[in-house]
Amino acid sequence: MSSELEKLKRKCEEEVKNSPNAESFNGIRIKYLGRKGELTKILRSLKDLPFEERKKIGQQANILKKELEDLISGKEKELSTSNFQFPTSNFDITKPGKKISRGHFHPLTKIDEEVRQIFTSMNFSVVEGPEAETEFYNFDALNIPSNHPARDVWDTLWIKNPKSEILNPKQISKLKFQNSKLLLRAHTSPMQIRYMENHNPPFQIIVPGRVFRYEATDASHEINFYQVEGLMVGPAVTLANFKFVVEEFFQRFFGRQVEFRYKPSYFPFVEPGLEVEVKLGGKWLEVMGAGMVHRKVFDAVRYNPGQVQGFAFGMGLDRLAMLKYNVPDIRLFYSGDLRFIKQF
Ligand code: YSA
């Protein structure tokens, strides 16, 4: 009889051990200790045994009953979430938790957003254009024909064997009359042409976007970077309007009064052309190229230069970010180095 008790004990222990959750213990309790349970059956059968043996086995069975009860409720408590207890050793409840690191916008995205906000608040619309461009839009229509020395300014990344599926059918038919070689746009100015082809003045737009140049990289030059183009055209848009818009933009962008300086410059698509410099930390820094839209550009989009005039500008977004955040090397923006990115 005592070997039967022993067997029963092992069986019950095994079942408790393999029990997946606290809920399954009720079943085990009924199976072994319930009114028709296995241990109860043994206790009932004792009446047929001689007195001495009944006494001995009875005692053993009662001890086992207590043991099984403790075993089942102990394990049940342990698994029950409502009764979860913090482990008492090595657990400091007052210690601050681990900080979960959250992502955030890249510094260039932040600057891009800020530039868009300032210009849209001045009633400029934001438009974007293709990064793979044609020679016609990137150069010819901007008064930079193929033999023009100014092409050297825009060290160009040409695309070999352009696949016609990059262009839609309307574009392809147009290209029959235009210079169709493909390239990665070297500036955002081609969007001046694309926009004017499809819109009538007056309007004012900015074109933020990625541009590409075949250049050696250094602390202030990357092979791919971002520019923001600006274009305002109307019957009586003048350099005075340009000066107001640009100064308003930079005061708000840098969040303080800054000094400006205008220098004559040359871009084939403006006349006159100029460069804008701002004084930051006691130093003059060039921040944009600009000018009044050249009449040949208006010719290319079939505007009447006698009826409209406008200004255009282009600035390097990365360079603005460098000035604003005091970043010494443009390449850090593209390094993917989290130690740098996490500072913004
Ligand atoms: C000029 C007159 C207009 O009416 C309209 C636009 C322009 C700008 C012209 N399209 C242009 O691309 N001029 S630029 O070659 O001098 O570049 C403009 C700005 O881009 C520079 O002032 C500089 O801030 C930035 N840039 C140029 N090359 C760069 C660069 N930034 C990073 N890496 C490079 N490699």
mmCIF file of C-alpha atoms and ligand atoms in Angstrom:
data_model
loop_
_atom_site.group_PDB
_atom_site.id
_atom_site.type_symbol
_atom_site.label_atom_id
_atom_site.label_comp_id
_atom_site.label_asym_id
_atom_site.label_seq_id
_atom_site.Cartn_x
_atom_site.Cartn_y
_atom_site.Cartn_z
ATOM 1 C CA MET A 1 0.000 0.000 0.000
ATOM 2 C CA SER A 2 2.769 2.468 0.869
ATOM 3 C CA SER A 3 4.320 1.883 -2.566
ATOM 4 C CA GLU A 4 0.986 2.897 -4.104
ATOM 5 C CA LEU A 5 1.107 6.138 -2.105
ATOM 6 C CA GLU A 6 4.647 6.673 -3.285
ATOM 7 C CA LYS A 7 3.601 6.193 -6.937
ATOM 8 C CA LEU A 8 0.670 8.545 -6.516
ATOM 9 C CA LYS A 9 2.943 11.204 -5.055
ATOM 10 C CA ARG A 10 5.368 11.025 -7.969
ATOM 11 C CA LYS A 11 2.530 11.133 -10.522
ATOM 12 C CA CYS A 12 1.010 14.206 -8.905
ATOM 13 C CA GLU A 13 4.385 15.953 -8.626
ATOM 14 C CA GLU A 14 5.027 15.314 -12.320
ATOM 15 C CA GLU A 15 1.677 16.778 -13.317
ATOM 16 C CA VAL A 16 2.173 19.866 -11.155
ATOM 17 C CA LYS A 17 5.604 20.385 -12.649
ATOM 18 C CA ASN A 18 4.313 20.253 -16.215
ATOM 19 C CA SER A 19 1.294 22.405 -15.580
ATOM 20 C CA PRO A 20 1.312 25.351 -18.023
ATOM 21 C CA ASN A 21 -0.659 27.869 -15.937
ATOM 22 C CA ALA A 22 -2.325 28.605 -12.613
ATOM 23 C CA GLU A 23 -5.777 27.698 -13.994
ATOM 24 C CA SER A 24 -4.900 24.046 -14.552
ATOM 25 C CA PHE A 25 -4.360 23.397 -10.821
ATOM 26 C CA ASN A 26 -8.044 23.094 -10.000
ATOM 27 C CA GLY A 27 -8.242 20.039 -12.238
ATOM 28 C CA ILE A 28 -5.224 18.460 -10.535
ATOM 29 C CA ARG A 29 -6.658 19.172 -7.102
ATOM 30 C CA ILE A 30 -9.943 17.443 -8.003
ATOM 31 C CA LYS A 31 -8.141 14.519 -9.634
ATOM 32 C CA TYR A 32 -6.087 13.700 -6.545
ATOM 33 C CA LEU A 33 -7.795 15.230 -3.530
ATOM 34 C CA GLY A 34 -11.434 15.635 -4.620
ATOM 35 C CA ARG A 35 -14.303 13.506 -3.274
ATOM 36 C CA LYS A 36 -13.730 10.920 -5.989
ATOM 37 C CA GLY A 37 -10.001 11.657 -6.220
ATOM 38 C CA GLU A 38 -7.249 9.074 -6.303
ATOM 39 C CA LEU A 39 -5.986 9.667 -2.765
ATOM 40 C CA THR A 40 -9.514 9.778 -1.356
ATOM 41 C CA LYS A 41 -10.138 6.361 -2.955
ATOM 42 C CA ILE A 42 -7.107 4.948 -1.112
ATOM 43 C CA LEU A 43 -8.278 6.448 2.178
ATOM 44 C CA ARG A 44 -11.721 4.894 1.663
ATOM 45 C CA SER A 45 -10.256 1.452 0.984
ATOM 46 C CA LEU A 46 -8.491 1.467 4.372
ATOM 47 C CA LYS A 47 -11.586 0.212 6.173
ATOM 48 C CA ASP A 48 -10.964 -3.320 4.842
ATOM 49 C CA LEU A 49 -7.450 -3.528 6.299
ATOM 50 C CA PRO A 50 -6.455 -4.948 9.685
ATOM 51 C CA PHE A 51 -6.348 -2.327 12.456
ATOM 52 C CA GLU A 52 -2.530 -1.951 12.765
ATOM 53 C CA GLU A 53 -1.988 -1.638 9.035
ATOM 54 C CA ARG A 54 -4.973 0.722 8.664
ATOM 55 C CA LYS A 55 -3.433 2.964 11.323
ATOM 56 C CA LYS A 56 -0.029 3.018 9.649
ATOM 57 C CA ILE A 57 -1.215 3.549 6.076
ATOM 58 C CA GLY A 58 -3.838 6.030 7.292
ATOM 59 C CA GLN A 59 -1.120 8.173 8.870
ATOM 60 C CA GLN A 60 1.010 8.014 5.702
ATOM 61 C CA ALA A 61 -1.980 8.895 3.496
ATOM 62 C CA ASN A 62 -2.856 11.906 5.655
ATOM 63 C CA ILE A 63 0.723 13.182 5.506
ATOM 64 C CA LEU A 64 0.674 12.747 1.722
ATOM 65 C CA LYS A 65 -2.656 14.588 1.472
ATOM 66 C CA LYS A 66 -1.144 17.563 3.273
ATOM 67 C CA GLU A 67 1.967 17.399 1.105
ATOM 68 C CA LEU A 68 -0.034 17.354 -2.126
ATOM 69 C CA GLU A 69 -2.226 20.231 -0.960
ATOM 70 C CA ASP A 70 0.842 22.339 -0.161
ATOM 71 C CA LEU A 71 2.505 21.394 -3.421
ATOM 72 C CA ILE A 72 -0.506 22.306 -5.568
ATOM 73 C CA SER A 73 -1.323 25.600 -3.832
ATOM 74 C CA GLY A 74 2.350 26.611 -3.658
ATOM 75 C CA LYS A 75 2.887 26.181 -7.382
ATOM 76 C CA GLU A 76 -0.486 27.774 -8.147
ATOM 77 C CA LYS A 77 0.480 30.873 -6.207
ATOM 78 C CA GLU A 78 3.793 31.098 -7.947
ATOM 79 C CA LEU A 79 2.234 31.063 -11.397
ATOM 80 C CA SER A 80 -0.698 33.326 -10.653
ATOM 81 C CA THR A 81 -0.023 36.872 -11.955
ATOM 82 C CA SER A 82 -2.363 38.425 -9.424
ATOM 83 C CA ASN A 83 -0.144 37.059 -6.716
ATOM 84 C CA PHE A 84 3.066 38.132 -8.419
ATOM 85 C CA GLN A 85 5.686 39.168 -5.931
ATOM 86 C CA PHE A 86 8.857 41.048 -6.688
ATOM 87 C CA PRO A 87 11.881 38.892 -6.089
ATOM 88 C CA THR A 88 13.274 40.122 -2.823
ATOM 89 C CA SER A 89 16.971 39.782 -3.565
ATOM 90 C CA ASN A 90 18.992 42.093 -5.882
ATOM 91 C CA PHE A 91 15.931 44.049 -6.970
ATOM 92 C CA ASP A 92 15.965 47.760 -6.246
ATOM 93 C CA ILE A 93 12.494 49.133 -6.880
ATOM 94 C CA THR A 94 13.718 52.728 -6.462
ATOM 95 C CA LYS A 95 16.222 52.470 -9.334
ATOM 96 C CA PRO A 96 15.214 54.535 -12.424
ATOM 97 C CA GLY A 97 14.085 52.338 -15.373
ATOM 98 C CA LYS A 98 16.020 51.913 -18.589
ATOM 99 C CA LYS A 99 15.369 54.829 -20.964
ATOM 100 C CA ILE A 100 13.924 53.619 -24.246
ATOM 101 C CA SER A 101 15.635 55.569 -26.981
ATOM 102 C CA ARG A 102 13.199 57.138 -29.427
ATOM 103 C CA GLY A 103 13.955 58.177 -32.981
ATOM 104 C CA HIS A 104 13.789 61.763 -34.182
ATOM 105 C CA PHE A 105 14.156 63.730 -37.378
ATOM 106 C CA HIS A 106 17.505 64.089 -39.085
ATOM 107 C CA PRO A 107 18.973 67.619 -38.686
ATOM 108 C CA LEU A 108 18.655 68.231 -42.434
ATOM 109 C CA THR A 109 14.979 67.230 -42.338
ATOM 110 C CA LYS A 110 14.462 69.695 -39.487
ATOM 111 C CA ILE A 111 16.101 72.517 -41.432
ATOM 112 C CA ASP A 112 14.133 71.609 -44.553
ATOM 113 C CA GLU A 113 10.875 71.752 -42.569
ATOM 114 C CA GLU A 114 11.821 75.085 -41.015
ATOM 115 C CA VAL A 115 12.661 76.630 -44.406
ATOM 116 C CA ARG A 116 9.342 75.413 -45.839
ATOM 117 C CA GLN A 117 7.419 76.872 -42.899
ATOM 118 C CA ILE A 118 9.006 80.317 -43.161
ATOM 119 C CA PHE A 119 8.387 80.575 -46.897
ATOM 120 C CA THR A 120 4.838 79.212 -46.813
ATOM 121 C CA SER A 121 4.022 81.777 -44.121
ATOM 122 C CA MET A 122 5.101 84.385 -46.716
ATOM 123 C CA ASN A 123 2.649 82.876 -49.207
ATOM 124 C CA PHE A 124 5.172 80.851 -51.205
ATOM 125 C CA SER A 125 4.047 77.446 -52.527
ATOM 126 C CA VAL A 126 6.313 74.421 -52.202
ATOM 127 C CA VAL A 127 6.914 72.346 -55.334
ATOM 128 C CA GLU A 128 9.246 69.443 -55.986
ATOM 129 C CA GLY A 129 10.798 68.017 -59.135
ATOM 130 C CA PRO A 130 12.609 64.966 -60.527
ATOM 131 C CA GLU A 131 16.132 64.096 -59.415
ATOM 132 C CA ALA A 132 16.909 62.465 -62.774
ATOM 133 C CA GLU A 133 16.695 65.379 -65.172
ATOM 134 C CA THR A 134 17.313 66.097 -68.836
ATOM 135 C CA GLU A 135 20.155 68.179 -70.153
ATOM 136 C CA PHE A 136 17.515 70.519 -71.567
ATOM 137 C CA TYR A 137 16.034 71.478 -68.175
ATOM 138 C CA ASN A 138 19.272 71.359 -66.212
ATOM 139 C CA PHE A 139 21.198 73.498 -68.731
ATOM 140 C CA ASP A 140 19.838 74.588 -72.128
ATOM 141 C CA ALA A 141 16.573 76.175 -71.020
ATOM 142 C CA LEU A 142 18.497 77.999 -68.295
ATOM 143 C CA ASN A 143 20.585 79.725 -70.943
ATOM 144 C CA ILE A 144 23.533 77.342 -70.533
ATOM 145 C CA PRO A 145 24.012 75.771 -73.994
ATOM 146 C CA SER A 146 26.421 72.850 -74.403
ATOM 147 C CA ASN A 147 29.377 74.996 -75.431
ATOM 148 C CA HIS A 148 28.889 77.410 -72.505
ATOM 149 C CA PRO A 149 31.902 77.606 -70.142
ATOM 150 C CA ALA A 150 29.572 78.040 -67.151
ATOM 151 C CA ARG A 151 28.659 74.346 -67.429
ATOM 152 C CA ASP A 152 31.928 73.648 -65.611
ATOM 153 C CA VAL A 153 30.426 75.143 -62.442
ATOM 154 C CA TRP A 154 28.003 72.222 -62.273
ATOM 155 C CA ASP A 155 30.226 69.131 -62.342
ATOM 156 C CA THR A 156 27.626 66.798 -63.695
ATOM 157 C CA LEU A 157 26.818 63.138 -63.136
ATOM 158 C CA TRP A 158 25.521 61.890 -66.475
ATOM 159 C CA ILE A 159 23.280 58.851 -66.775
ATOM 160 C CA LYS A 160 24.466 56.324 -69.374
ATOM 161 C CA ASN A 161 22.023 54.778 -71.855
ATOM 162 C CA PRO A 162 18.896 56.372 -70.454
ATOM 163 C CA LYS A 163 15.985 53.962 -70.404
ATOM 164 C CA SER A 164 12.910 55.412 -72.025
ATOM 165 C CA GLU A 165 10.622 54.017 -69.331
ATOM 166 C CA ILE A 166 11.961 56.620 -66.879
ATOM 167 C CA LEU A 167 10.075 59.230 -68.887
ATOM 168 C CA ASN A 168 6.363 59.373 -69.593
ATOM 169 C CA PRO A 169 5.147 59.414 -73.250
ATOM 170 C CA LYS A 170 4.415 63.148 -73.162
ATOM 171 C CA GLN A 171 7.983 63.833 -72.061
ATOM 172 C CA ILE A 172 9.428 61.529 -74.722
ATOM 173 C CA SER A 173 7.572 63.264 -77.545
ATOM 174 C CA LYS A 174 8.799 66.587 -76.208
ATOM 175 C CA LEU A 175 12.365 65.332 -76.081
ATOM 176 C CA LYS A 176 12.369 64.821 -79.848
ATOM 177 C CA PHE A 177 12.793 68.555 -80.035
ATOM 178 C CA GLN A 178 14.965 68.892 -76.998
ATOM 179 C CA ASN A 179 18.287 67.842 -75.653
ATOM 180 C CA SER A 180 17.434 64.406 -74.300
ATOM 181 C CA LYS A 181 20.545 63.274 -72.458
ATOM 182 C CA LEU A 182 19.774 62.311 -68.870
ATOM 183 C CA LEU A 183 21.700 63.393 -65.808
ATOM 184 C CA LEU A 184 21.322 63.681 -62.047
ATOM 185 C CA ARG A 185 20.231 67.270 -61.551
ATOM 186 C CA ALA A 186 23.131 69.464 -60.487
ATOM 187 C CA HIS A 187 20.880 72.129 -58.979
ATOM 188 C CA THR A 188 17.198 72.780 -58.304
ATOM 189 C CA SER A 189 16.996 75.518 -60.975
ATOM 190 C CA PRO A 190 15.552 73.168 -63.670
ATOM 191 C CA MET A 191 12.295 73.322 -61.712
ATOM 192 C CA GLN A 192 12.058 77.016 -62.575
ATOM 193 C CA ILE A 193 11.523 75.971 -66.194
ATOM 194 C CA ARG A 194 9.236 73.034 -65.455
ATOM 195 C CA TYR A 195 7.035 75.192 -63.250
ATOM 196 C CA MET A 196 6.845 78.149 -65.645
ATOM 197 C CA GLU A 197 5.986 75.836 -68.556
ATOM 198 C CA ASN A 198 2.788 74.885 -66.767
ATOM 199 C CA HIS A 199 1.823 77.989 -64.770
ATOM 200 C CA ASN A 200 1.096 81.613 -65.472
ATOM 201 C CA PRO A 201 2.375 84.476 -63.331
ATOM 202 C CA PRO A 202 1.983 85.911 -60.789
ATOM 203 C CA PHE A 203 3.311 83.209 -58.446
ATOM 204 C CA GLN A 204 5.972 82.620 -55.858
ATOM 205 C CA ILE A 205 7.440 79.154 -55.212
ATOM 206 C CA ILE A 206 10.254 77.410 -53.434
ATOM 207 C CA VAL A 207 11.735 74.098 -54.591
ATOM 208 C CA PRO A 208 13.573 72.139 -51.897
ATOM 209 C CA GLY A 209 15.364 69.061 -53.196
ATOM 210 C CA ARG A 210 18.358 66.809 -53.512
ATOM 211 C CA VAL A 211 21.055 67.598 -56.038
ATOM 212 C CA PHE A 212 24.192 65.809 -57.212
ATOM 213 C CA ARG A 213 27.653 66.855 -58.320
ATOM 214 C CA TYR A 214 30.729 65.010 -59.481
ATOM 215 C CA GLU A 215 33.042 66.733 -57.034
ATOM 216 C CA ALA A 216 35.799 65.873 -54.613
ATOM 217 C CA THR A 217 34.344 65.933 -51.121
ATOM 218 C CA ASP A 218 35.722 68.038 -48.303
ATOM 219 C CA ALA A 219 34.399 69.725 -45.173
ATOM 220 C CA SER A 220 32.026 71.942 -47.176
ATOM 221 C CA HIS A 221 31.412 69.867 -50.324
ATOM 222 C CA GLU A 222 29.432 66.689 -50.777
ATOM 223 C CA ILE A 223 28.581 64.810 -53.961
ATOM 224 C CA ASN A 224 24.923 64.817 -53.021
ATOM 225 C CA PHE A 225 23.415 67.622 -50.990
ATOM 226 C CA TYR A 226 20.263 69.716 -50.771
ATOM 227 C CA GLN A 227 19.284 73.037 -52.257
ATOM 228 C CA VAL A 228 16.288 75.314 -51.974
ATOM 229 C CA GLU A 229 15.328 77.215 -55.085
ATOM 230 C CA GLY A 230 13.133 80.302 -54.956
ATOM 231 C CA LEU A 231 11.234 81.956 -57.801
ATOM 232 C CA MET A 232 8.854 84.900 -57.761
ATOM 233 C CA VAL A 233 7.422 86.214 -61.032
ATOM 234 C CA GLY A 234 4.830 88.898 -61.666
ATOM 235 C CA PRO A 235 4.215 92.096 -63.607
ATOM 236 C CA ALA A 236 6.281 94.258 -61.262
ATOM 237 C CA VAL A 237 8.542 92.037 -59.147
ATOM 238 C CA THR A 238 11.802 93.852 -58.382
ATOM 239 C CA LEU A 239 15.076 93.412 -56.505
ATOM 240 C CA ALA A 240 13.481 95.387 -53.658
ATOM 241 C CA ASN A 241 10.959 92.534 -53.260
ATOM 242 C CA PHE A 242 13.850 90.075 -53.330
ATOM 243 C CA LYS A 243 15.708 91.979 -50.636
ATOM 244 C CA PHE A 244 12.661 92.019 -48.365
ATOM 245 C CA VAL A 245 11.873 88.314 -48.804
ATOM 246 C CA VAL A 246 15.467 87.173 -48.307
ATOM 247 C CA GLU A 247 16.178 89.357 -45.291
ATOM 248 C CA GLU A 248 12.889 88.363 -43.671
ATOM 249 C CA PHE A 249 13.754 84.714 -44.273
ATOM 250 C CA PHE A 250 17.250 84.879 -42.764
ATOM 251 C CA GLN A 251 16.220 86.975 -39.731
ATOM 252 C CA ARG A 252 13.601 84.343 -38.933
ATOM 253 C CA PHE A 253 15.830 81.396 -39.765
ATOM 254 C CA PHE A 254 18.674 82.544 -37.504
ATOM 255 C CA GLY A 255 16.229 83.944 -34.931
ATOM 256 C CA ARG A 256 18.036 87.285 -34.638
ATOM 257 C CA GLN A 257 19.049 90.388 -36.523
ATOM 258 C CA VAL A 258 21.834 89.611 -38.998
ATOM 259 C CA GLU A 259 23.784 91.915 -41.285
ATOM 260 C CA PHE A 260 23.553 91.416 -45.067
ATOM 261 C CA ARG A 261 25.896 92.146 -47.936
ATOM 262 C CA TYR A 262 25.098 91.844 -51.662
ATOM 263 C CA LYS A 263 27.849 91.164 -54.187
ATOM 264 C CA PRO A 264 27.644 91.077 -57.954
ATOM 265 C CA SER A 265 27.942 87.553 -59.343
ATOM 266 C CA TYR A 266 27.297 85.621 -62.516
ATOM 267 C CA PHE A 267 24.788 82.894 -63.362
ATOM 268 C CA PRO A 268 23.681 82.555 -67.016
ATOM 269 C CA PHE A 269 19.997 82.411 -66.020
ATOM 270 C CA VAL A 270 19.895 85.792 -64.222
ATOM 271 C CA GLU A 271 20.766 89.358 -65.087
ATOM 272 C CA PRO A 272 21.935 90.988 -62.921
ATOM 273 C CA GLY A 273 23.280 88.118 -60.821
ATOM 274 C CA LEU A 274 24.303 88.432 -57.196
ATOM 275 C CA GLU A 275 25.456 86.624 -54.105
ATOM 276 C CA VAL A 276 24.045 87.203 -50.630
ATOM 277 C CA GLU A 277 26.337 87.146 -47.621
ATOM 278 C CA VAL A 278 25.367 87.248 -43.949
ATOM 279 C CA LYS A 279 27.567 88.189 -41.015
ATOM 280 C CA LEU A 280 27.648 85.456 -38.396
ATOM 281 C CA GLY A 281 30.090 85.260 -35.509
ATOM 282 C CA GLY A 282 31.942 88.284 -36.935
ATOM 283 C CA LYS A 283 32.500 86.546 -40.309
ATOM 284 C CA TRP A 284 30.871 87.178 -43.696
ATOM 285 C CA LEU A 285 29.462 83.985 -45.203
ATOM 286 C CA GLU A 286 27.980 83.461 -48.620
ATOM 287 C CA VAL A 287 24.508 81.944 -48.253
ATOM 288 C CA MET A 288 22.890 82.116 -51.683
ATOM 289 C CA GLY A 289 23.182 82.839 -55.391
ATOM 290 C CA ALA A 290 20.401 84.925 -56.908
ATOM 291 C CA GLY A 291 19.337 87.524 -59.433
ATOM 292 C CA MET A 292 16.609 88.815 -61.738
ATOM 293 C CA VAL A 293 15.385 86.098 -64.134
ATOM 294 C CA HIS A 294 17.134 86.405 -67.506
ATOM 295 C CA ARG A 295 14.894 87.250 -70.493
ATOM 296 C CA LYS A 296 16.237 84.167 -72.338
ATOM 297 C CA VAL A 297 14.765 82.021 -69.573
ATOM 298 C CA PHE A 298 11.399 83.726 -70.084
ATOM 299 C CA ASP A 299 11.796 83.101 -73.823
ATOM 300 C CA ALA A 300 12.348 79.384 -73.184
ATOM 301 C CA VAL A 301 9.006 79.131 -71.360
ATOM 302 C CA ARG A 302 7.201 81.466 -73.803
ATOM 303 C CA TYR A 303 6.586 84.271 -71.329
ATOM 304 C CA ASN A 304 6.655 87.784 -72.698
ATOM 305 C CA PRO A 305 9.686 89.457 -71.056
ATOM 306 C CA GLY A 306 8.056 92.803 -71.726
ATOM 307 C CA GLN A 307 5.164 91.886 -69.448
ATOM 308 C CA VAL A 308 6.718 89.941 -66.570
ATOM 309 C CA GLN A 309 9.790 90.066 -64.440
ATOM 310 C CA GLY A 310 10.980 88.121 -61.437
ATOM 311 C CA PHE A 311 13.722 87.131 -59.106
ATOM 312 C CA ALA A 312 15.219 83.703 -58.418
ATOM 313 C CA PHE A 313 17.600 82.372 -55.822
ATOM 314 C CA GLY A 314 19.269 79.116 -54.823
ATOM 315 C CA MET A 315 20.828 78.206 -51.499
ATOM 316 C CA GLY A 316 22.515 75.150 -50.033
ATOM 317 C CA LEU A 317 20.380 73.616 -47.317
ATOM 318 C CA ASP A 318 23.310 71.674 -45.821
ATOM 319 C CA ARG A 319 25.344 74.859 -45.535
ATOM 320 C CA LEU A 320 22.448 76.544 -43.728
ATOM 321 C CA ALA A 321 22.277 73.593 -41.332
ATOM 322 C CA MET A 322 26.035 73.855 -40.752
ATOM 323 C CA LEU A 323 25.714 77.546 -39.885
ATOM 324 C CA LYS A 324 22.703 77.089 -37.651
ATOM 325 C CA TYR A 325 24.012 74.078 -35.709
ATOM 326 C CA ASN A 326 27.665 75.008 -35.884
ATOM 327 C CA VAL A 327 28.641 71.788 -37.685
ATOM 328 C CA PRO A 328 32.238 71.919 -38.958
ATOM 329 C CA ASP A 329 32.003 69.202 -41.633
ATOM 330 C CA ILE A 330 29.134 68.603 -44.091
ATOM 331 C CA ARG A 331 30.053 64.903 -44.344
ATOM 332 C CA LEU A 332 28.832 64.324 -40.785
ATOM 333 C CA PHE A 333 25.233 64.706 -42.014
ATOM 334 C CA TYR A 334 25.621 61.679 -44.251
ATOM 335 C CA SER A 335 27.893 59.592 -42.020
ATOM 336 C CA GLY A 336 25.086 57.659 -40.345
ATOM 337 C CA ASP A 337 27.057 58.121 -37.120
ATOM 338 C CA LEU A 338 24.517 57.992 -34.289
ATOM 339 C CA ARG A 339 26.837 59.833 -31.908
ATOM 340 C CA PHE A 340 26.438 62.829 -34.217
ATOM 341 C CA ILE A 341 22.768 62.409 -35.168
ATOM 342 C CA LYS A 342 21.624 61.967 -31.547
ATOM 343 C CA GLN A 343 22.776 65.475 -30.669
ATOM 344 C CA PHE A 344 19.899 67.127 -32.521
HETATM 345 C C1 YSA B 1 21.600 81.130 -58.596
HETATM 346 C C2 YSA B 1 20.814 82.111 -59.164
HETATM 347 C C3 YSA B 1 19.456 81.873 -59.304
HETATM 348 O O1 YSA B 1 18.668 82.814 -59.917
HETATM 349 C C4 YSA B 1 18.880 80.695 -58.871
HETATM 350 C C5 YSA B 1 19.698 79.704 -58.305
HETATM 351 C C6 YSA B 1 21.018 79.934 -58.174
HETATM 352 C C7 YSA B 1 21.899 78.873 -57.602
HETATM 353 C C8 YSA B 1 22.483 77.982 -58.693
HETATM 354 N N1 YSA B 1 21.491 77.129 -59.279
HETATM 355 C C9 YSA B 1 23.584 77.128 -58.085
HETATM 356 O O2 YSA B 1 23.485 75.924 -58.051
HETATM 357 N N2 YSA B 1 24.612 77.825 -57.613
HETATM 358 S S1 YSA B 1 25.844 77.151 -56.825
HETATM 359 O O3 YSA B 1 26.493 76.193 -57.668
HETATM 360 O O4 YSA B 1 26.692 78.199 -56.346
HETATM 361 O O5 YSA B 1 25.217 76.375 -55.587
HETATM 362 C C10 YSA B 1 24.331 77.044 -54.711
HETATM 363 C C11 YSA B 1 24.637 76.685 -53.287
HETATM 364 O O6 YSA B 1 24.680 75.281 -53.140
HETATM 365 C C12 YSA B 1 26.013 77.153 -52.833
HETATM 366 O O7 YSA B 1 25.974 78.481 -52.411
HETATM 367 C C13 YSA B 1 26.296 76.205 -51.686
HETATM 368 O O8 YSA B 1 25.636 76.644 -50.514
HETATM 369 C C14 YSA B 1 25.640 74.934 -52.151
HETATM 370 N N3 YSA B 1 26.618 73.999 -52.719
HETATM 371 C C15 YSA B 1 27.207 74.040 -53.924
HETATM 372 N N4 YSA B 1 28.016 72.979 -54.098
HETATM 373 C C16 YSA B 1 27.938 72.240 -52.976
HETATM 374 C C17 YSA B 1 27.039 72.891 -52.085
HETATM 375 N N5 YSA B 1 26.757 72.383 -50.872
HETATM 376 C C18 YSA B 1 27.358 71.227 -50.543
HETATM 377 N N6 YSA B 1 28.208 70.543 -51.324
HETATM 378 C C19 YSA B 1 28.515 71.007 -52.559
HETATM 379 N N7 YSA B 1 29.327 70.292 -53.332
#
